[in-house]
Coordinates of C-alpha atoms in Angstrom, one line a residue:
X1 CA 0.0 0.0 0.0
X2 CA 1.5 3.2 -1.1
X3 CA 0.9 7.1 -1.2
X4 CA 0.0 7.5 -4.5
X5 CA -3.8 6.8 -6.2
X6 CA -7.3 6.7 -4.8
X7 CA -11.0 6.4 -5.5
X8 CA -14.0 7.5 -4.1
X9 CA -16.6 4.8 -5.3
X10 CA -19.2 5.8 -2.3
X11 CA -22.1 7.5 -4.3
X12 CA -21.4 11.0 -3.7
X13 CA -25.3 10.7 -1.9
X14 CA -23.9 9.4 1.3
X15 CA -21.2 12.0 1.4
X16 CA -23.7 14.6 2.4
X17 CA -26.3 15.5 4.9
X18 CA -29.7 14.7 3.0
X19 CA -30.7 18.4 5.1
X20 CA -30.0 21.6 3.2
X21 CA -28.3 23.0 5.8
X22 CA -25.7 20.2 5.9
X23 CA -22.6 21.5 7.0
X24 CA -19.0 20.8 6.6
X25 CA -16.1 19.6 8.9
X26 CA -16.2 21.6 11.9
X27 CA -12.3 22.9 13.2
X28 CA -11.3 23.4 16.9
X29 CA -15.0 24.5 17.6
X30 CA -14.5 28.0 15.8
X31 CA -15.1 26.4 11.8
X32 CA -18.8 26.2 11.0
X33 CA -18.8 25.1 7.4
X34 CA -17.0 27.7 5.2
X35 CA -18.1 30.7 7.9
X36 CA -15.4 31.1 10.6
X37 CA -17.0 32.5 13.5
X38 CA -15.1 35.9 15.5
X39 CA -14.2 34.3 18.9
X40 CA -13.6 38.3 19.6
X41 CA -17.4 38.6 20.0
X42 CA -17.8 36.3 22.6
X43 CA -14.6 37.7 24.8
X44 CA -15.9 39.7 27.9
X45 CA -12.8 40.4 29.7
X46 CA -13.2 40.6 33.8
X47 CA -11.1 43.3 34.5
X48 CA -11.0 46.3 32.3
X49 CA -10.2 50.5 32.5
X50 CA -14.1 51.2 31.9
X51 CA -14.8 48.6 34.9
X52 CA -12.1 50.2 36.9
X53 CA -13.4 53.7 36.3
X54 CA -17.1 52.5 37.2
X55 CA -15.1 51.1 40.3
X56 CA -13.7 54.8 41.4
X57 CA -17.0 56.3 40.4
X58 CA -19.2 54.0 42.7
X59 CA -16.3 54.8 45.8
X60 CA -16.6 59.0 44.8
X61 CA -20.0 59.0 45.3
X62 CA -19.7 57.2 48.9
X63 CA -17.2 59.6 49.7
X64 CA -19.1 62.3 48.6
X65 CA -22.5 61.9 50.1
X66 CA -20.2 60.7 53.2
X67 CA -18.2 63.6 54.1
X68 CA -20.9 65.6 52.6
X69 CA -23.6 64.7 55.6
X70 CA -20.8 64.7 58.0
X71 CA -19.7 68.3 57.5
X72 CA -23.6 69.1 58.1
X73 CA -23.1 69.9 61.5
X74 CA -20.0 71.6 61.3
X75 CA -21.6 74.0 59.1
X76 CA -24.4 74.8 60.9
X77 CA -22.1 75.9 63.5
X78 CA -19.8 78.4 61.7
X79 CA -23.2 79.8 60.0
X80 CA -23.6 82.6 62.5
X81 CA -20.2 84.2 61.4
X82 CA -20.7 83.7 58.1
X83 CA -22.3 86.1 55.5
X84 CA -26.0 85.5 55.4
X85 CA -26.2 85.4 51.9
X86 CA -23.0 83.8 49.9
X87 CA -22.3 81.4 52.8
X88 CA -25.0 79.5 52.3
X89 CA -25.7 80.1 48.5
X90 CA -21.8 78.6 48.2
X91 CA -22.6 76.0 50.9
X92 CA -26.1 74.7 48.8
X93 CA -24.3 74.8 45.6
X94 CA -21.1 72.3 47.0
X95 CA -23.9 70.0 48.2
X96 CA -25.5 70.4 44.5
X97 CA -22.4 69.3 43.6
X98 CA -22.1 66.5 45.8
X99 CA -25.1 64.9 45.0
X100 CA -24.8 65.3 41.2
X101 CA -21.3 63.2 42.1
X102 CA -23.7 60.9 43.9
X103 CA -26.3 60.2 41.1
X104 CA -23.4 59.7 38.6
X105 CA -22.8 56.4 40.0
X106 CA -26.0 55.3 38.2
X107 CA -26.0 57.4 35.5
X108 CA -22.3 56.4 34.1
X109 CA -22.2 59.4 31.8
X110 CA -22.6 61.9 34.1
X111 CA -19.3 61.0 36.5
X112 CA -17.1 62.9 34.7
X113 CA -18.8 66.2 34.3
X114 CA -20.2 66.0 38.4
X115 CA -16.8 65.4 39.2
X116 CA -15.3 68.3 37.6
X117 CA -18.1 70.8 38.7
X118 CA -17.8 69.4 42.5
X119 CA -14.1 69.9 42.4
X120 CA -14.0 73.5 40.6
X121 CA -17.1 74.8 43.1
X122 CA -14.6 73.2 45.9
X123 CA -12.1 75.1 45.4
X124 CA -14.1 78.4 44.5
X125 CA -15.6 78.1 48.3
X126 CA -12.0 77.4 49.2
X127 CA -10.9 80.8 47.8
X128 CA -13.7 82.5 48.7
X129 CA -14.7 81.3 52.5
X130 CA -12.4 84.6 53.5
X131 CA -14.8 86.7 51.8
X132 CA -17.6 85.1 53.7
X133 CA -16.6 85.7 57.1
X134 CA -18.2 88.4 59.4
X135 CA -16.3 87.2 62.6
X136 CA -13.5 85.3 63.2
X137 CA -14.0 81.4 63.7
X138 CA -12.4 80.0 67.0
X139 CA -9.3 78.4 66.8
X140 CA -10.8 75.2 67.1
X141 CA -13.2 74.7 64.6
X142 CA -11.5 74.8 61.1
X143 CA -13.9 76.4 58.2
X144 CA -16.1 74.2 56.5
X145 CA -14.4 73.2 53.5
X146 CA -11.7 71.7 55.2
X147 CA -14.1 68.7 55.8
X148 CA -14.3 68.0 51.7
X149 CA -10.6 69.0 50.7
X150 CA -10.2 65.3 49.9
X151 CA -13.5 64.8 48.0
X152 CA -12.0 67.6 45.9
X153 CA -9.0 66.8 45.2
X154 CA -10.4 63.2 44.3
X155 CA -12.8 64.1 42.0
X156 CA -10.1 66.1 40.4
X157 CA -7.7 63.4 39.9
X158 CA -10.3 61.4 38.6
X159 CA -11.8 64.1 36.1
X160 CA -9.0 66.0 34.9
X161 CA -5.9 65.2 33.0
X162 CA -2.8 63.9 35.1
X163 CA -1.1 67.2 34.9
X164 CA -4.2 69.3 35.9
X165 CA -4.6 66.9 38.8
X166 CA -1.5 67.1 40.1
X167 CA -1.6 71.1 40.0
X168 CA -5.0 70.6 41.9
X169 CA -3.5 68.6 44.5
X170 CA -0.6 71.0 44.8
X171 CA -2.9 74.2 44.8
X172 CA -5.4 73.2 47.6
X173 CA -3.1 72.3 50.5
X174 CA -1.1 75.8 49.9
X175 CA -4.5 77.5 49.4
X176 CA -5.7 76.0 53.0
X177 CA -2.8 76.8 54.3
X178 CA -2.9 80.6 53.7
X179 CA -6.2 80.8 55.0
X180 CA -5.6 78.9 58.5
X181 CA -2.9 81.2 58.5
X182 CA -5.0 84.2 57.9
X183 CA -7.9 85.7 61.0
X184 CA -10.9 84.2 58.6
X185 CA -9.4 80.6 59.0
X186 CA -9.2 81.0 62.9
X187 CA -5.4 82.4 62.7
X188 CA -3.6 79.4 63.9
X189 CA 0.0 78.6 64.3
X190 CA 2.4 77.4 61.4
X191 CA 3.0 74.4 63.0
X192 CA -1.0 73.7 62.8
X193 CA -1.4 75.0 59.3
X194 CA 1.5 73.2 58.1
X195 CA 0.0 69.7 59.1
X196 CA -3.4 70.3 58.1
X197 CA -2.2 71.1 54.5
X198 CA 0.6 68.2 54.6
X199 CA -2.0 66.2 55.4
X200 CA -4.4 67.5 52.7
X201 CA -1.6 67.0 50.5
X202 CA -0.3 63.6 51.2
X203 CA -3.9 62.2 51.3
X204 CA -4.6 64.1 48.0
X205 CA -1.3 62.8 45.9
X206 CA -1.6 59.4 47.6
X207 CA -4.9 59.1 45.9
X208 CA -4.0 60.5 42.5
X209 CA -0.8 58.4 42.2
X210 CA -3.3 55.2 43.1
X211 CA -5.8 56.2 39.9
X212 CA -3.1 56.8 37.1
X213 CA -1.0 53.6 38.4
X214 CA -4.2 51.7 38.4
X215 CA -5.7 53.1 35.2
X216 CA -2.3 52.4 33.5
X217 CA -2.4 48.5 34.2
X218 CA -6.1 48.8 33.6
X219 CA -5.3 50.4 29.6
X220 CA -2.4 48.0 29.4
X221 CA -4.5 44.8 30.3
X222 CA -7.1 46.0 27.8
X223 CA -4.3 46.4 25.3
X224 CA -2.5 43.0 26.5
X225 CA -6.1 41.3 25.7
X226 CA -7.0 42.7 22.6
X227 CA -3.3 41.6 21.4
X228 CA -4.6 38.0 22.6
X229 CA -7.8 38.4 20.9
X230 CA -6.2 38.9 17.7
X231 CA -3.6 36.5 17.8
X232 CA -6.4 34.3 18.9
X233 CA -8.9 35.1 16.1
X234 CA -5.8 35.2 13.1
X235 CA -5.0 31.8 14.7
X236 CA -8.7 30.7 13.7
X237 CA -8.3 31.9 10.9
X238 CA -5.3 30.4 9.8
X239 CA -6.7 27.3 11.2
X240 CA -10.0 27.6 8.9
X241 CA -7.3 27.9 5.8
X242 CA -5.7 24.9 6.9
X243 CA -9.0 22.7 7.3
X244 CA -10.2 23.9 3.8
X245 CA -6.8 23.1 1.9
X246 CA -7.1 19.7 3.3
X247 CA -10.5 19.3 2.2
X248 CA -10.1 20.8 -1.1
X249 CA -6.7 18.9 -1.6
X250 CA -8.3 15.1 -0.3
X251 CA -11.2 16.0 -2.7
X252 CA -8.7 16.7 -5.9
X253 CA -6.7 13.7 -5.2
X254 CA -9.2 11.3 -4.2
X255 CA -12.0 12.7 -6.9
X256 CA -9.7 13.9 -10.0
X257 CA -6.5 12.6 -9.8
X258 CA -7.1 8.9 -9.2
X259 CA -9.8 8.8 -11.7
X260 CA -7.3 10.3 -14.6
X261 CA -4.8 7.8 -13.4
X262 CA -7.1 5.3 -13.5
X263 CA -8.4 5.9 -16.8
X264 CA -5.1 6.2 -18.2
X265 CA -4.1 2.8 -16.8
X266 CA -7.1 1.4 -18.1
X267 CA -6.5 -1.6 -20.8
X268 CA -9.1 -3.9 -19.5
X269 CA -13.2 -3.8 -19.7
X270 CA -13.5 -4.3 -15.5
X271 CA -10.6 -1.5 -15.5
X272 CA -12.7 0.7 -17.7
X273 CA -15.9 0.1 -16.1
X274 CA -14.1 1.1 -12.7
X275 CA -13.0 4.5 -14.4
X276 CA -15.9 5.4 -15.8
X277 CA -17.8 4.9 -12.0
X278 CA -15.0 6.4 -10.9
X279 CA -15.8 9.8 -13.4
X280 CA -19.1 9.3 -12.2
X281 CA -18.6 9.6 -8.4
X282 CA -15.6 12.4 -8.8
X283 CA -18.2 14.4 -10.8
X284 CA -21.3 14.3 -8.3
X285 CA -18.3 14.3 -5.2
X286 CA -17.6 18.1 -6.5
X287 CA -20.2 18.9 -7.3
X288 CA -21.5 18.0 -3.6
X289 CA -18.8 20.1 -2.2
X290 CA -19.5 23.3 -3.9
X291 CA -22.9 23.3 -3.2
X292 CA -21.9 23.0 0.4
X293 CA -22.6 25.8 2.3
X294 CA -22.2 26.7 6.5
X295 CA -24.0 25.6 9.3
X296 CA -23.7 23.0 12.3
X297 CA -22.1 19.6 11.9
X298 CA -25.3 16.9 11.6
X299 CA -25.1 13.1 13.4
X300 CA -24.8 10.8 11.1
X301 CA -26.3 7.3 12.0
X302 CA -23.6 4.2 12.6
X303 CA -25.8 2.0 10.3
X304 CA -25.4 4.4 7.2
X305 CA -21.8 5.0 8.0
X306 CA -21.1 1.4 8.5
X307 CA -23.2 0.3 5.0
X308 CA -21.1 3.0 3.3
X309 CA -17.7 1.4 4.7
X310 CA -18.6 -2.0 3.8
X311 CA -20.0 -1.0 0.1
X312 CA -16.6 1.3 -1.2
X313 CA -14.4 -1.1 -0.2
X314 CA -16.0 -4.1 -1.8
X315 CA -16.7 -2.5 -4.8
X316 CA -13.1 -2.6 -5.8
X317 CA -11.6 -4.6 -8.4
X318 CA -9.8 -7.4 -6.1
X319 CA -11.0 -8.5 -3.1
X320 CA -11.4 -6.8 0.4
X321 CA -12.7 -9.0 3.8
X322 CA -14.7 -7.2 5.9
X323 CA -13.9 -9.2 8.7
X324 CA -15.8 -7.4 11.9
X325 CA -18.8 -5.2 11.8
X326 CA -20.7 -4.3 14.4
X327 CA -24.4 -3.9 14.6
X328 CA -24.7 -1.0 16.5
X329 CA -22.4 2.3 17.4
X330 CA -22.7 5.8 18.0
X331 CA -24.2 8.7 15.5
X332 CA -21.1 10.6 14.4
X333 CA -20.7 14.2 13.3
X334 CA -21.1 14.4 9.7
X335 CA -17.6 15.4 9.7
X336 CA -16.4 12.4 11.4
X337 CA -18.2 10.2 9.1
X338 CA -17.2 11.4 5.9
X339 CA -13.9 11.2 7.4
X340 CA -14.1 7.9 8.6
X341 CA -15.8 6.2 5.6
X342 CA -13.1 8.3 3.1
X343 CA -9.6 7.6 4.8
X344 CA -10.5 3.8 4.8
X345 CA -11.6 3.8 0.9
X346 CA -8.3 5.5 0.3
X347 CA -6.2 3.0 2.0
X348 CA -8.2 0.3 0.3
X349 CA -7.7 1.6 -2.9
X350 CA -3.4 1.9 -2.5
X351 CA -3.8 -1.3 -1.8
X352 CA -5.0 -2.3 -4.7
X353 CA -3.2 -0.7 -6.9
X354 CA 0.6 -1.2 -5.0
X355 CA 0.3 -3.6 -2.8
X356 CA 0.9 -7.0 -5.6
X357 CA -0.9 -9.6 -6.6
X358 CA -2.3 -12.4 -4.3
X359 CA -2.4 -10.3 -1.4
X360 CA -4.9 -11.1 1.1
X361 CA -7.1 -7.6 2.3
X362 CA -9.1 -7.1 5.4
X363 CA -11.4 -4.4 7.2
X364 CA -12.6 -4.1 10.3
X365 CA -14.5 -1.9 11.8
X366 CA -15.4 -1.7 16.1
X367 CA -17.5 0.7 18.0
X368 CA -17.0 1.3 22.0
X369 CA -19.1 3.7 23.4
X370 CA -18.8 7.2 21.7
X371 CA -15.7 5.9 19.7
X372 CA -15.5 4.2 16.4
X373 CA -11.8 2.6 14.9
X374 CA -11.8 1.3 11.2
X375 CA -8.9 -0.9 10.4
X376 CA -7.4 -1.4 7.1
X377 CA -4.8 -3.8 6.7
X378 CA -3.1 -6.3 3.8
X379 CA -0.2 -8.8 3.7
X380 CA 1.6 -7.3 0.6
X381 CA 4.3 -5.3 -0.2
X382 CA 4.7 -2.4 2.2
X383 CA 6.7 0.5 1.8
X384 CA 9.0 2.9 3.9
X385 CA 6.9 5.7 5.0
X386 CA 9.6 8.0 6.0
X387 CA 10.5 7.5 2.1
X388 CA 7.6 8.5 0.7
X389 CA 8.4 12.4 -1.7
X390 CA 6.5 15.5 -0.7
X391 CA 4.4 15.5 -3.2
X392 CA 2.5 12.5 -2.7
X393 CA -0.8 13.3 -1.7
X394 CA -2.5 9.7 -0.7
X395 CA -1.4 8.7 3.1
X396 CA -0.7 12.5 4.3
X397 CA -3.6 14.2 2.4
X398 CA -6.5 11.7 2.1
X399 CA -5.9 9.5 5.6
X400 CA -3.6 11.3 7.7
X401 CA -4.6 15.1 7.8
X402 CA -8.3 14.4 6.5
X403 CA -8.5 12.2 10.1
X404 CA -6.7 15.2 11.3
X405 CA -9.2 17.9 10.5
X406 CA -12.4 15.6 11.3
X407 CA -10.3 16.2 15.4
X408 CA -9.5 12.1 14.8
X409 CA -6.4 10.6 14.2
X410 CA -4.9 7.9 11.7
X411 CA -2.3 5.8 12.6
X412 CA 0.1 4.6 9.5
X413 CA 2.1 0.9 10.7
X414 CA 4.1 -0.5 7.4
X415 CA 7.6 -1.7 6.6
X416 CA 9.2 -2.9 2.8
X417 CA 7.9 -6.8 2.8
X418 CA 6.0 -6.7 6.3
X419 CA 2.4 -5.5 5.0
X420 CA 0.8 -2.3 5.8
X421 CA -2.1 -1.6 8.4
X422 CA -4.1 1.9 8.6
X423 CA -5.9 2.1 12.1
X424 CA -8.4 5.1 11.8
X425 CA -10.0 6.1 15.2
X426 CA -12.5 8.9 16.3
X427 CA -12.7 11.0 18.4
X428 CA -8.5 11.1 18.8
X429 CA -6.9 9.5 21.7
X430 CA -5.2 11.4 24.7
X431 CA -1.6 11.6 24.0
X432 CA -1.1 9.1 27.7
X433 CA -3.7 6.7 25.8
X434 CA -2.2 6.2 22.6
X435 CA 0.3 3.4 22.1
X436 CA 1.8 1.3 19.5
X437 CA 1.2 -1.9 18.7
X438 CA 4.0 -3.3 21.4
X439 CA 7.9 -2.7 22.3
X440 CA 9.2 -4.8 19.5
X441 CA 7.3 -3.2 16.9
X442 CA 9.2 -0.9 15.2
X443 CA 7.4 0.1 12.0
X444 CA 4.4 2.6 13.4
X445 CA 4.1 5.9 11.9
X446 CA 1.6 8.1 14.0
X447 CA -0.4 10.8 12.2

């Protein structure tokens, strides 16, 4: 049994799916027929810059509505010294502010514009509060704003661009200082108004450093991912490319080639007779696989792939045993059983033509559970199958990578004078399940 010729004498009927939405060989999941399918719209990646900045929006609004009740009482207090009219007018519109922060975490496209207006009014009543002042706060209660520096400078680092942030963060702790410093903000100490400003500061920065780190590896794992996806999806592709050629190039071997050879070779009536049914198949076999079109892989019965075993390979000019058949199996992809009752015809068919004369044939087929092995084996010649040139199609194109694509696998054992046995099993076995036929045999070649 060599590399070289083939025939497909199934009717080109049984090939297909009786359905007109019969589909072809499926690849890796992702190859529906001739349509390849985007894994990139199924992809929902778990950790992403928009979920991170839904994150910080959700925490801003806590913190605002937060320190925004909690300064509520402090407020009250200072109201007496403070202008009647622009100390609270500045006072309703920060809380405005703050609850337009608060909202935003529901309404998504509002964060960004709440968060700017809630840190520019900020730091308007931060510059302004002297202005407000009738009398001079005691030393122990600091003005009001000093209670929302943070959810300021917050919603500026997450609003504004890095460099505007950081001149925000900067900007409020010397601004707060000056006014502590000053007879409006209570006139305390340096000492006092340098801590409360280091600590506006520190708390401030600390917080702006966290978002642009964080929303760095955020972009970068959205960029890492849609690298993936697209390696991913070209690797599909390439895939899809690979499963057609080996299609297209089993069908132009086992269809067109071997039925030229075979007419060429022709000098007797049976021989002619062969070549002509030969012609016929090749001609409805293509004309089957162009009218193929996509959708999902249909079961085919075990009956009707078994029957369609058993007929191709006794149809053939010498003799082939069928030596095991089983009465019932599992219903196969249509994929896996055009495979399955393809690769065997093939080997069948090199047989014939390469193996010699008075050479006894045999096929057997087994089913166990979901799995189904055909077995193709003679006594003749055998070849070398490291030996065989490039550009024979028969073994590598027809058995080998047609198993392949069909996600089974072929396995080629053969040596010059030793016979030649195909064993064709799907689904593939697990790489710790397959084995060879023993320690002392020497002449397997696995697909």
């Amino acid at each position: 049994m060599t590399t070289d010729a083939s025939a497909d004498a199934g009717p080109a009927a049984a090939r297909r799916p009786s359905s007109p939405g019969a589909a072809a060989p499926t690849g890796a999941g992702h190859v529906r027929g001739h349509e390849w399918v985007d894994p990139s719209r199924s992809v929902r990646a778990t950790i992403t810059q928009a979920s991170l900045d839904r994150a910080f929006t959700i925490l801003m609004a806590i913190a605002a509505i937060g320190f925004g009740a909690a300064n509520i009482p402090g407020l009250l207090k200072q109201l007496p010294s403070l202008d009647p009219f622009w100390a609270p007018a500045t006072a309703i519109g920060m809380a405005l502010s703050l609850v337009a922060v608060g909202v935003s975490a529901i309404v998504q496209r509002w964060s960004q514009a709440a968060q700017i207006v809630c840190a520019l009014l900020f730091l308007v009543a931060l510059v302004t509060f002297p202005l407000t002042v009738r009398e001079a706060l005691p030393v122990n209660q600091p003005p009001w704003p000093w209670w929302l520096c943070n959810v300021g400078t917050i919603a500026a680092s997450l609003s504004f661009a890095t460099w505007r942030a950081a001149v925000y963060n900067a900007l409020v702790p010397i601004i707060y200082v000056v006014l502590r410093l000053s007879p409006a903000g209570g006139a305390v100490g340096v000492q006092r108004a340098l801590l409360d400003g280091a600590y506006t500061a520190v708390l401030g920065i600390a917080a702006l450093i966290l978002i642009v780190v964080l929303r760095r590896a955020a972009a970068a794992v959205d960029v890492a991912q849609a690298t993936a996806v697209r390696r991913y999806s070209r690797a599909i592709r390439e895939h899809a490319t690979e499963v057609e050629r080996v299609q297209v190039d089993a069908i132009v071997h086992d269809s067109v080639l071997t039925t030229l050879l075979s007419a060429a070779r022709a000098d007797t009536p049976d021989a002619k007779t062969l070549a002509a049914r030969m012609a016929r198949n090749a001609i409805d076999h293509l004309a089957a696989a162009a009218a193929d079109g996509p959708g999902e892989d249909q079961l085919v019965p075990f009956d009707v792939l078994r029957d369609r075993i058993v007929a191709s390979v006794t149809s053939l000019g010498a003799p082939v045993q069928v030596r095991s058949v089983p009465t019932a199996g599992p219903s196969l992809p249509f994929s896996a059983a055009d495979a399955l009752a393809s690769a065997p015809l093939q080997a069948a068919v090199n047989s014939v033509q390469h193996a010699g004369d008075d050479v006894t044939r045999w096929v057997t087929i087994a089913a166990d559970g979901p799995s189904v092995q055909v077995e193709v084996a003679d006594d003749g010649t055998g070849f070398d199958a490291h030996a065989v040139p490039a550009e024979r199609l028969g073994v590598r194109r027809s058995i080998i990578e047609r198993m392949a694509a069909a996600d089974g696998e072929a396995d080629l054992r053969t040596a010059p004078g030793s016979g030649t046995r195909i064993v064709l099993r799907w689904p593939a076995l697990g790489a710790d399940d397959v084995s060879g036929a023993g320690p002392g045999d020497q002449r397997e070649a696995r697909a």
